Coordinates of C-alpha atoms and ligand atoms in Angstrom, one line a residue:
M1 CA 10.8 22.8 -1.6
R2 CA 10.6 21.2 1.8
V3 CA 8.0 18.5 2.4
L4 CA 7.0 16.8 5.6
S5 CA 5.5 13.4 4.9
I6 CA 3.6 11.7 7.7
A7 CA 2.7 8.0 7.7
S8 CA 2.1 5.2 10.2
E9 CA 4.3 2.8 8.3
V10 CA 7.3 3.2 6.0
F11 CA 9.2 0.5 4.2
P12 CA 11.8 -0.9 5.0
L13 CA 11.4 0.1 8.7
I14 CA 7.8 -1.1 9.3
K15 CA 5.3 -2.5 6.8
T16 CA 1.9 -4.2 7.0
G17 CA 0.9 -3.2 3.4
G18 CA 1.1 -1.0 0.4
L19 CA 1.1 2.3 2.4
A20 CA 4.6 1.5 3.7
D21 CA 5.9 0.9 0.2
V22 CA 4.6 4.2 -1.1
A23 CA 5.7 6.2 2.0
G24 CA 9.1 4.6 1.7
A25 CA 9.7 5.0 -2.1
L26 CA 8.1 8.3 -3.0
P27 CA 10.6 10.6 -1.1
S28 CA 13.6 9.6 -3.3
A29 CA 11.5 9.9 -6.4
L30 CA 10.4 13.4 -5.3
A31 CA 14.0 14.4 -4.7
E32 CA 14.5 14.3 -8.5
H33 CA 12.0 17.1 -8.7
G34 CA 13.5 19.4 -6.2
C35 CA 11.6 18.2 -3.2
D36 CA 13.4 17.6 0.0
V37 CA 11.2 15.2 2.0
V38 CA 11.4 14.4 5.7
T39 CA 9.2 11.5 6.7
M40 CA 7.7 11.4 10.2
L41 CA 6.6 8.1 11.7
P42 CA 6.0 6.6 15.1
G43 CA 8.9 5.2 17.1
Y44 CA 7.7 1.6 17.3
P45 CA 10.2 -0.8 18.9
V46 CA 11.1 -2.3 15.5
V47 CA 11.9 1.2 14.2
L48 CA 14.1 2.1 17.2
R49 CA 15.9 -1.3 16.9
A50 CA 16.6 -0.6 13.2
I51 CA 18.1 2.7 14.0
E52 CA 20.3 1.1 16.7
K53 CA 21.3 -1.8 14.4
A54 CA 22.3 0.5 11.7
G55 CA 24.6 2.2 14.2
A56 CA 22.9 5.5 13.2
K57 CA 23.3 8.4 15.7
P58 CA 20.0 10.2 15.8
E59 CA 19.8 13.8 16.8
V60 CA 17.5 14.0 19.8
L61 CA 15.1 16.9 19.5
P62 CA 12.9 17.9 22.4
L63 CA 9.1 18.2 22.0
D64 CA 6.5 19.4 24.5
P65 CA 4.2 16.5 25.7
V66 CA 1.9 15.5 22.9
L67 CA -1.8 15.1 24.1
G68 CA -0.4 14.5 27.6
N69 CA 2.3 12.0 26.6
D70 CA 6.0 12.6 27.0
A71 CA 7.6 12.7 23.6
R72 CA 10.7 13.7 21.6
I73 CA 11.9 13.3 18.1
F74 CA 14.8 11.4 16.7
A75 CA 16.1 13.0 13.5
V76 CA 18.0 10.4 11.6
A77 CA 18.9 9.4 8.0
L78 CA 18.4 5.7 7.3
D79 CA 17.9 3.6 4.2
G80 CA 18.0 6.6 2.0
L81 CA 15.2 8.4 4.0
K82 CA 15.4 11.5 6.2
L83 CA 13.3 10.6 9.2
F84 CA 11.7 12.2 12.2
V85 CA 10.9 9.4 14.5
L86 CA 8.3 10.3 17.1
D87 CA 9.6 8.6 20.3
C88 CA 6.6 8.4 22.6
P89 CA 7.0 5.2 24.7
A90 CA 3.6 5.5 26.4
L91 CA 1.9 5.1 23.0
Y92 CA 4.3 3.1 20.8
D93 CA 6.6 1.0 23.0
R94 CA 4.5 -2.1 22.8
L95 CA 4.6 -5.7 21.6
G96 CA 2.7 -6.5 18.4
G97 CA 2.4 -4.7 15.1
P98 CA 1.8 -1.0 14.4
Y99 CA -2.0 -1.3 15.0
T100 CA -2.5 -4.5 16.9
D101 CA -1.2 -6.4 20.0
A102 CA 0.6 -9.7 19.8
G103 CA -2.8 -11.4 19.6
G104 CA -3.8 -9.4 16.5
H105 CA -6.4 -7.2 18.4
D106 CA -6.5 -3.5 17.7
F107 CA -5.0 -1.4 20.5
P108 CA -7.9 0.2 22.2
D109 CA -6.2 3.6 22.2
N110 CA -5.3 3.7 18.5
W111 CA -7.3 6.9 18.3
M112 CA -4.8 8.5 20.8
R113 CA -1.8 6.9 19.2
F114 CA -2.5 8.4 15.8
A115 CA -4.0 11.6 17.0
A116 CA -0.7 12.1 18.7
L117 CA 1.2 11.4 15.5
S118 CA -1.0 13.9 13.7
K119 CA -0.7 16.5 16.5
A120 CA 3.1 16.2 16.6
G121 CA 3.2 16.4 12.8
A122 CA 1.2 19.6 13.0
R123 CA 3.6 21.1 15.6
V124 CA 6.6 20.2 13.5
A125 CA 4.9 21.7 10.5
Q126 CA 4.6 24.9 12.4
G127 CA 8.2 25.2 13.4
A128 CA 8.5 23.1 16.6
I129 CA 11.9 22.0 15.4
D130 CA 14.5 24.7 15.0
G131 CA 15.6 25.2 11.4
F132 CA 12.8 23.0 9.9
R133 CA 9.9 24.7 8.2
P134 CA 8.1 22.6 5.5
D135 CA 6.3 24.2 2.6
I136 CA 4.0 21.2 2.2
V137 CA 2.7 18.6 4.7
H138 CA 1.7 15.4 3.0
A139 CA -0.3 13.2 5.3
H140 CA -1.2 9.6 4.5
D141 CA -4.4 7.8 5.4
W142 CA -6.6 8.1 8.6
Q143 CA -3.6 7.7 10.9
A144 CA -2.1 11.0 9.8
A145 CA -5.4 12.7 8.7
L146 CA -5.9 14.9 11.8
T147 CA -2.7 16.8 10.9
P148 CA -4.5 19.0 8.4
V149 CA -7.3 19.4 11.0
Y150 CA -4.9 20.6 13.7
L151 CA -3.3 22.9 11.2
A152 CA -6.5 24.4 9.8
A153 CA -7.7 25.0 13.4
S154 CA -4.6 26.9 14.3
N155 CA -4.4 30.7 13.8
R156 CA -0.7 30.7 13.1
P157 CA 0.9 30.5 9.6
R158 CA 0.9 26.9 8.3
P159 CA 2.2 25.0 5.3
R160 CA -0.2 23.8 2.5
T161 CA -1.6 20.3 3.2
V162 CA -2.2 17.2 1.1
L163 CA -4.0 14.1 2.3
T164 CA -3.7 10.9 0.4
I165 CA -6.3 8.2 0.6
H166 CA -4.7 4.8 0.2
N167 CA -7.8 2.9 1.2
L168 CA -11.2 4.5 1.9
A169 CA -12.2 1.4 3.8
F170 CA -10.1 2.4 6.8
Q171 CA -11.5 5.7 8.1
G172 CA -10.5 5.9 11.8
N173 CA -14.0 6.4 13.3
Y174 CA -14.2 6.6 17.1
P175 CA -16.9 7.4 19.7
S176 CA -17.6 11.0 20.4
Q177 CA -16.2 10.5 24.0
V178 CA -12.6 10.8 22.6
F179 CA -13.2 14.3 21.2
P180 CA -12.3 16.2 24.4
D181 CA -8.9 14.4 24.6
L182 CA -7.9 15.4 21.0
D183 CA -7.1 19.0 22.0
L184 CA -9.1 20.4 19.1
P185 CA -11.1 23.6 19.3
A186 CA -14.8 23.1 20.1
A187 CA -15.7 24.4 16.7
T188 CA -14.2 21.4 15.0
W189 CA -17.1 19.3 16.5
S190 CA -19.1 20.1 13.4
I191 CA -20.1 18.9 10.0
E192 CA -17.1 20.8 8.5
G193 CA -14.8 19.4 11.2
V194 CA -14.4 15.9 12.6
E195 CA -18.0 15.1 13.6
Y196 CA -19.2 12.2 11.5
Y197 CA -22.7 10.8 12.2
G198 CA -22.1 11.4 16.0
N199 CA -18.6 9.9 16.0
V200 CA -15.2 11.4 15.5
G201 CA -14.0 10.7 12.0
F202 CA -10.3 11.1 11.6
L203 CA -10.2 10.6 7.8
K204 CA -13.5 12.5 7.4
G205 CA -12.1 15.5 9.2
G206 CA -8.8 15.5 7.3
L207 CA -10.6 15.3 3.9
H208 CA -12.5 18.5 4.8
A209 CA -9.5 20.4 6.2
C210 CA -6.7 19.6 3.8
D211 CA -5.9 21.8 0.8
L212 CA -5.8 18.9 -1.6
V213 CA -7.0 15.3 -1.5
T214 CA -5.2 12.7 -3.6
T215 CA -5.8 9.1 -4.0
V216 CA -3.7 6.4 -5.6
S217 CA -5.2 6.0 -9.1
P218 CA -7.4 8.0 -11.5
T219 CA -10.0 5.2 -11.6
Y220 CA -10.3 5.0 -7.8
A221 CA -10.6 8.8 -7.7
K222 CA -13.7 8.3 -9.9
E223 CA -15.1 5.3 -8.0
I224 CA -15.0 7.1 -4.6
V225 CA -17.3 9.9 -5.7
T226 CA -20.0 7.4 -6.5
D227 CA -22.7 6.0 -4.1
G228 CA -21.3 2.5 -4.5
G229 CA -17.6 3.3 -4.0
G230 CA -17.6 6.2 -1.6
M231 CA -18.1 4.2 1.6
G232 CA -20.2 7.0 3.1
L233 CA -17.7 9.7 2.2
D234 CA -18.8 10.1 -1.5
G235 CA -20.8 13.3 -0.8
L236 CA -17.9 15.0 0.9
L237 CA -15.5 13.9 -1.8
R238 CA -17.8 15.1 -4.6
G239 CA -17.8 18.4 -2.8
R240 CA -14.1 18.7 -3.1
G241 CA -14.5 18.8 -6.9
T242 CA -11.1 19.4 -8.6
R243 CA -9.4 19.3 -5.2
L244 CA -9.5 15.5 -5.5
V245 CA -6.9 14.0 -7.8
G246 CA -5.9 10.4 -8.6
I247 CA -2.2 9.6 -9.2
V248 CA -1.2 6.1 -9.8
N249 CA 1.4 4.5 -7.5
G250 CA 4.8 3.5 -8.7
I251 CA 7.2 1.0 -7.2
D252 CA 10.8 1.1 -6.0
T253 CA 12.4 -0.4 -9.1
G254 CA 15.7 -0.7 -7.2
V255 CA 14.2 -2.9 -4.5
W256 CA 12.1 -4.8 -7.1
N257 CA 14.6 -5.6 -9.8
P258 CA 14.8 -9.1 -11.3
E259 CA 18.2 -8.3 -12.7
A260 CA 19.7 -7.8 -9.2
D261 CA 17.2 -9.0 -6.6
P262 CA 19.2 -10.7 -3.8
A263 CA 16.1 -12.7 -2.7
I264 CA 15.7 -14.7 -5.9
A265 CA 17.5 -17.8 -7.2
A266 CA 18.4 -16.6 -10.6
H267 CA 18.6 -13.1 -12.1
Y268 CA 16.9 -12.4 -15.4
S269 CA 15.6 -9.6 -17.7
A270 CA 13.2 -9.1 -20.5
G271 CA 16.0 -10.1 -22.9
N272 CA 16.9 -13.2 -20.9
L273 CA 13.6 -14.8 -19.8
R274 CA 15.0 -18.3 -20.1
A275 CA 16.9 -17.8 -16.8
R276 CA 13.5 -17.2 -15.1
A277 CA 12.8 -21.0 -15.2
H278 CA 15.3 -21.5 -12.4
N279 CA 13.1 -19.4 -10.1
K280 CA 10.1 -21.5 -11.0
R281 CA 12.0 -24.7 -10.1
A282 CA 13.1 -22.9 -6.8
I283 CA 9.5 -22.2 -5.7
E284 CA 8.5 -25.7 -6.6
G285 CA 11.1 -26.8 -4.2
E286 CA 10.3 -24.3 -1.5
F287 CA 6.6 -25.1 -1.6
G288 CA 7.0 -28.9 -2.1
L289 CA 5.2 -28.8 -5.4
R290 CA 5.3 -31.6 -8.0
R291 CA 7.7 -30.7 -10.7
E292 CA 5.9 -30.6 -14.0
D293 CA 5.6 -28.4 -17.1
G294 CA 2.3 -26.7 -16.3
P295 CA 1.8 -23.2 -15.0
I296 CA 2.1 -22.0 -11.4
F297 CA -0.4 -19.3 -10.4
A298 CA 0.2 -17.3 -7.3
V299 CA -1.5 -15.2 -4.6
V300 CA 0.5 -12.7 -2.4
S301 CA -1.9 -10.7 -0.4
R302 CA -3.9 -10.0 2.7
L303 CA -6.4 -12.8 2.6
T304 CA -9.6 -10.6 2.8
W305 CA -12.9 -9.9 1.2
Q306 CA -11.5 -6.7 -0.3
K307 CA -8.9 -8.6 -2.2
G308 CA -11.5 -11.2 -3.4
L309 CA -9.5 -14.1 -2.2
D310 CA -12.6 -16.0 -1.1
L311 CA -13.2 -16.2 -4.9
V312 CA -9.8 -17.9 -5.5
A313 CA -10.4 -20.2 -2.5
G314 CA -13.9 -21.1 -3.9
A315 CA -12.5 -21.6 -7.4
C316 CA -9.5 -23.6 -6.2
N317 CA -10.8 -27.0 -7.4
A318 CA -11.7 -25.6 -10.8
L319 CA -8.1 -24.2 -11.1
L320 CA -6.6 -27.5 -10.1
E321 CA -8.7 -29.4 -12.5
R322 CA -7.2 -27.3 -15.3
G323 CA -3.7 -28.5 -14.3
I324 CA -2.7 -25.3 -12.5
R325 CA -0.5 -25.4 -9.4
L326 CA -1.2 -22.7 -6.9
V327 CA 1.0 -21.0 -4.3
V328 CA -0.5 -18.7 -1.7
V329 CA 1.4 -16.3 0.6
G330 CA -0.7 -14.3 2.9
S331 CA -2.7 -14.0 6.1
G332 CA -6.1 -12.6 7.0
E333 CA -9.6 -13.8 7.4
A334 CA -9.7 -17.3 9.1
M335 CA -12.3 -18.7 6.6
I336 CA -10.0 -17.9 3.7
E337 CA -6.8 -19.1 5.4
G338 CA -8.7 -22.3 6.3
A339 CA -9.9 -22.9 2.8
F340 CA -6.4 -22.6 1.3
Q341 CA -5.0 -24.8 4.1
A342 CA -7.7 -27.4 3.3
A343 CA -6.8 -27.3 -0.4
H344 CA -3.2 -27.8 0.5
S345 CA -4.1 -30.8 2.7
R346 CA -6.1 -32.4 -0.1
Q347 CA -3.3 -31.9 -2.7
P348 CA 0.0 -30.9 -1.0
D349 CA 2.0 -31.3 -4.2
R350 CA -0.3 -29.0 -6.2
V351 CA -1.1 -26.3 -3.7
G352 CA 1.6 -24.6 -1.6
V353 CA 0.4 -22.3 1.3
R354 CA 2.4 -20.0 3.6
I355 CA 0.1 -18.3 6.1
G356 CA 2.0 -15.3 7.4
Y357 CA 3.9 -12.3 6.1
D358 CA 7.2 -12.9 4.3
E359 CA 8.7 -10.1 2.3
T360 CA 11.6 -12.0 0.6
L361 CA 9.3 -14.9 -0.2
S362 CA 7.0 -12.5 -2.0
H363 CA 9.9 -11.6 -4.3
R364 CA 10.7 -15.3 -5.0
V365 CA 7.0 -15.9 -5.8
Q366 CA 6.8 -13.0 -8.2
A367 CA 10.1 -14.2 -9.9
G368 CA 9.0 -17.9 -10.2
A369 CA 5.2 -18.0 -10.7
D370 CA 3.7 -17.6 -14.2
A371 CA 0.8 -15.5 -13.2
I372 CA -0.5 -13.6 -10.1
L373 CA -4.2 -13.6 -9.3
I374 CA -5.7 -10.3 -8.0
P375 CA -9.5 -10.5 -8.1
S376 CA -10.0 -7.5 -5.8
R377 CA -13.6 -6.2 -5.2
F378 CA -12.1 -2.8 -4.9
E379 CA -8.4 -1.7 -5.2
P380 CA -7.3 1.9 -4.8
C381 CA -4.1 1.1 -6.7
G382 CA -2.6 -2.2 -5.9
L383 CA 1.1 -2.9 -5.9
T384 CA 1.3 -6.6 -6.4
Q385 CA 0.2 -6.3 -10.0
L386 CA 3.0 -3.8 -10.5
Y387 CA 5.5 -6.2 -9.0
G388 CA 4.1 -8.9 -11.2
L389 CA 4.6 -6.7 -14.3
R390 CA 8.1 -5.9 -13.3
Y391 CA 8.9 -9.6 -12.8
G392 CA 7.1 -11.0 -15.8
C393 CA 4.5 -12.7 -13.6
I394 CA 1.4 -12.0 -15.6
P395 CA -1.3 -10.3 -13.6
I396 CA -4.9 -11.6 -13.8
V397 CA -6.9 -8.8 -12.3
A398 CA -10.4 -7.5 -11.6
Q399 CA -11.4 -4.4 -13.6
V400 CA -11.4 -2.0 -10.6
G401 CA -9.3 1.0 -9.4
G402 CA -5.7 1.0 -10.1
L403 CA -5.7 -2.6 -11.4
A404 CA -7.7 -1.3 -14.4
D405 CA -5.3 1.6 -14.8
T406 CA -2.0 -0.3 -14.8
V407 CA -2.7 -3.6 -16.7
V408 CA -3.3 -3.9 -20.4
D409 CA -5.9 -6.6 -21.1
A410 CA -4.9 -9.4 -23.6
N411 CA -7.7 -8.8 -26.0
Y412 CA -7.2 -9.6 -29.6
A413 CA -6.1 -6.1 -30.6
A414 CA -3.7 -5.7 -27.7
V415 CA -2.1 -9.2 -28.2
S416 CA -1.6 -8.5 -31.9
A417 CA 0.0 -5.1 -31.2
G418 CA 2.3 -6.7 -28.6
A419 CA 0.8 -4.3 -25.9
A420 CA -1.0 -6.9 -23.7
T421 CA 0.4 -7.3 -20.2
G422 CA -2.2 -9.2 -18.4
V423 CA -5.8 -10.4 -18.2
I424 CA -8.6 -8.2 -16.9
F425 CA -12.1 -9.5 -15.9
S426 CA -15.3 -8.1 -14.6
P427 CA -17.3 -8.3 -12.4
P428 CA -15.2 -10.0 -9.7
D429 CA -17.0 -13.3 -9.1
E430 CA -16.0 -17.0 -9.3
A431 CA -17.3 -17.6 -12.8
T432 CA -15.6 -14.6 -14.4
L433 CA -12.4 -15.4 -12.5
V434 CA -12.4 -18.9 -13.9
A435 CA -13.2 -17.6 -17.3
A436 CA -10.2 -15.2 -17.0
V437 CA -8.0 -18.1 -15.9
D438 CA -9.1 -20.0 -19.0
R439 CA -8.2 -17.1 -21.2
A440 CA -4.8 -16.9 -19.5
L441 CA -4.3 -20.6 -20.0
G442 CA -5.1 -20.2 -23.7
L443 CA -2.3 -17.6 -24.0
Y444 CA 0.1 -19.7 -21.8
E445 CA -0.3 -22.6 -24.2
Q446 CA 1.1 -20.4 -27.0
P447 CA 4.7 -19.9 -25.7
A448 CA 5.6 -17.1 -28.2
V449 CA 2.5 -15.1 -27.3
W450 CA 3.0 -15.6 -23.5
R451 CA 6.7 -14.5 -23.8
K452 CA 5.7 -11.4 -25.7
M453 CA 3.3 -10.6 -22.9
Q454 CA 6.0 -11.1 -20.3
V455 CA 8.3 -8.8 -22.2
A456 CA 5.7 -6.1 -22.6
A457 CA 4.8 -6.5 -18.9
M458 CA 8.5 -6.1 -17.9
K459 CA 8.9 -3.1 -20.1
S460 CA 5.8 -1.3 -18.6
D461 CA 6.8 1.8 -16.8
V462 CA 6.0 1.0 -13.2
S463 CA 8.5 3.4 -11.7
W464 CA 7.7 6.4 -9.7
I465 CA 9.1 8.8 -12.3
K466 CA 5.9 10.0 -13.9
S467 CA 3.8 10.0 -10.7
A468 CA 6.5 11.8 -8.7
R469 CA 6.5 14.5 -11.3
L470 CA 2.7 14.9 -10.9
Y471 CA 3.0 15.1 -7.1
A472 CA 5.7 17.7 -7.4
A473 CA 3.6 19.8 -9.8
L474 CA 0.6 19.6 -7.4
Y475 CA 2.8 20.8 -4.6
R476 CA 4.0 23.7 -6.7
D477 CA 0.4 24.6 -7.7
L478 CA -0.6 24.7 -4.0
L479 CA 2.3 27.0 -3.2
K480 CA 1.3 29.4 -5.9
E481 CA -2.2 29.8 -4.4
Ligands
ADQ1 N1 1.8 -12.3 3.2 C1 2.6 -11.4 2.6 N2 3.9 -11.5 2.6 C2 4.7 -10.6 2.0 N3 4.2 -9.5 1.4 C3 2.9 -9.3 1.4 C4 2.0 -10.2 2.0 N4 0.7 -9.7 1.9 C5 0.8 -8.6 1.2 N5 2.1 -8.3 1.0 C6 2.7 -7.1 0.3 O1 2.0 -6.0 0.9 C7 1.8 -5.0 -0.1 C8 0.3 -4.9 -0.4 O2 0.1 -3.7 -1.1 P1 -1.2 -3.4 -2.0 O3 -1.0 -2.1 -2.6 O4 -1.5 -4.6 -2.9 O5 -2.4 -3.5 -0.9 P2 -2.8 -2.8 0.5 O6 -4.3 -3.1 0.6 O7 -1.9 -3.2 1.6 O8 -2.6 -1.2 0.3 C9 -3.5 -0.1 0.1 O9 -2.5 1.0 -0.2 C10 -1.8 0.8 -1.3 C11 -0.8 1.9 -1.5 O10 -1.3 3.1 -1.9 C12 -2.7 0.6 -2.6 O11 -1.9 0.3 -3.7 C13 -3.7 -0.4 -2.3 O12 -4.6 -0.5 -3.4 C14 -4.5 -0.1 -1.0 O13 -5.5 -1.1 -0.7 C15 2.5 -5.5 -1.3 O14 3.9 -5.0 -1.2 C16 2.5 -7.0 -1.2 O15 3.6 -7.6 -1.8

């Protein structure tokens, strides 16, 4: 079965968050189930440089102009991925990140940049490239969500379409004035099309047009059909009925492997947890923390309201009073960054802060910290708790979305059975967070119990194996229709 996956970021080429990890890891897991996946992404400068650096020789495939922009496709195999890189300099050859300029401001023409990705994806799906005809198109998030809209609007044969919601908070809504430039039939300006309260809704249109909607955990699939969790799209999503399915994310257990991770000071396994202590010493050194016996708790995240990190910032003094040292790696809202920096200034040897994005440091933190704090207000799946489990860094998580689906709370029964892998709390507020931390500290103070939790965490199945099987089965069901 041939699958065309379309995403705006793909690890290890370009990553701002979890979408890249999923788009980068799922294809090889799907290969085990007979799916031959080609991944299409924009040709940002960093992607083109990676191709050049690897000495890869892409095949250059012509493409008619996309929404008025000259474009072509570089077909190349890199980092174990088969790629179609959409080279369109007018839209992607820019300084900054995939979505923002060097100053962190959204590009004003992001609607055009990602409509073009979707349009080119639809063309490729319908045979624009000789010899390539996918059976399934799998689009990710709002940036690729117009692909199923273009396909549904065409009267030529088309593959079946899947659209995955990684985060409903990002919907790609733009003023109606952009509609004429999207090259969509007039009929798509409707409630069944892209029209969304007088605006153009990229995700909204895609959710209507695709054959199947998936999201990244079963609990999030239930949350988004409620008034409280649907972010305005709950009615539409309820209407999709059984065409909305939640499949929990896995992680790339080759990239995230404490037995072989090149980023960490000492390799270890569930059977040799003692070696993990070297990694704790290493992050004490790296963050300039006082060396002592007590626990180190960590945050590796976008520092945003969604992630509930204002709660950790607010509870910081309470955590420090309990003898915890804290390391924070992340960037985001200025208030939250500032609060962590202020805590560091007050107690530099108890609070280590790195504002920014640092992939290898995130590995060292997962390998060295005792626990990772994830008090998200909502979390479609979450990957940092999965990395925490894999590295024996106990996740302390809010009971939402995929966090609830992947962590086993250390209640009395689970601890006795040796099944506990973390601490879950609800609702996400400062008081419950501190109570959860107290519960974690109570467990930490019993080294045999803590070790048992670490072992259970490290043995949790966080791989893509089960979930890739589910995706492949859904693709097959679609092809049977
Ligand atoms: N400063 C930093 N330095 C280094 N690494 C950093 C970092 N800040 C974040 N990261 C990394 O970025 C990724 C974040 O992934 P998440 O899944 O936790 O959230 P995100 O909200 O981006 O993804 C959305 O999509 C994913 C994928 O489906 C869902 O799991 C999630 O719930 C949803 O919100 C992780 O790999 C994390 O380690």
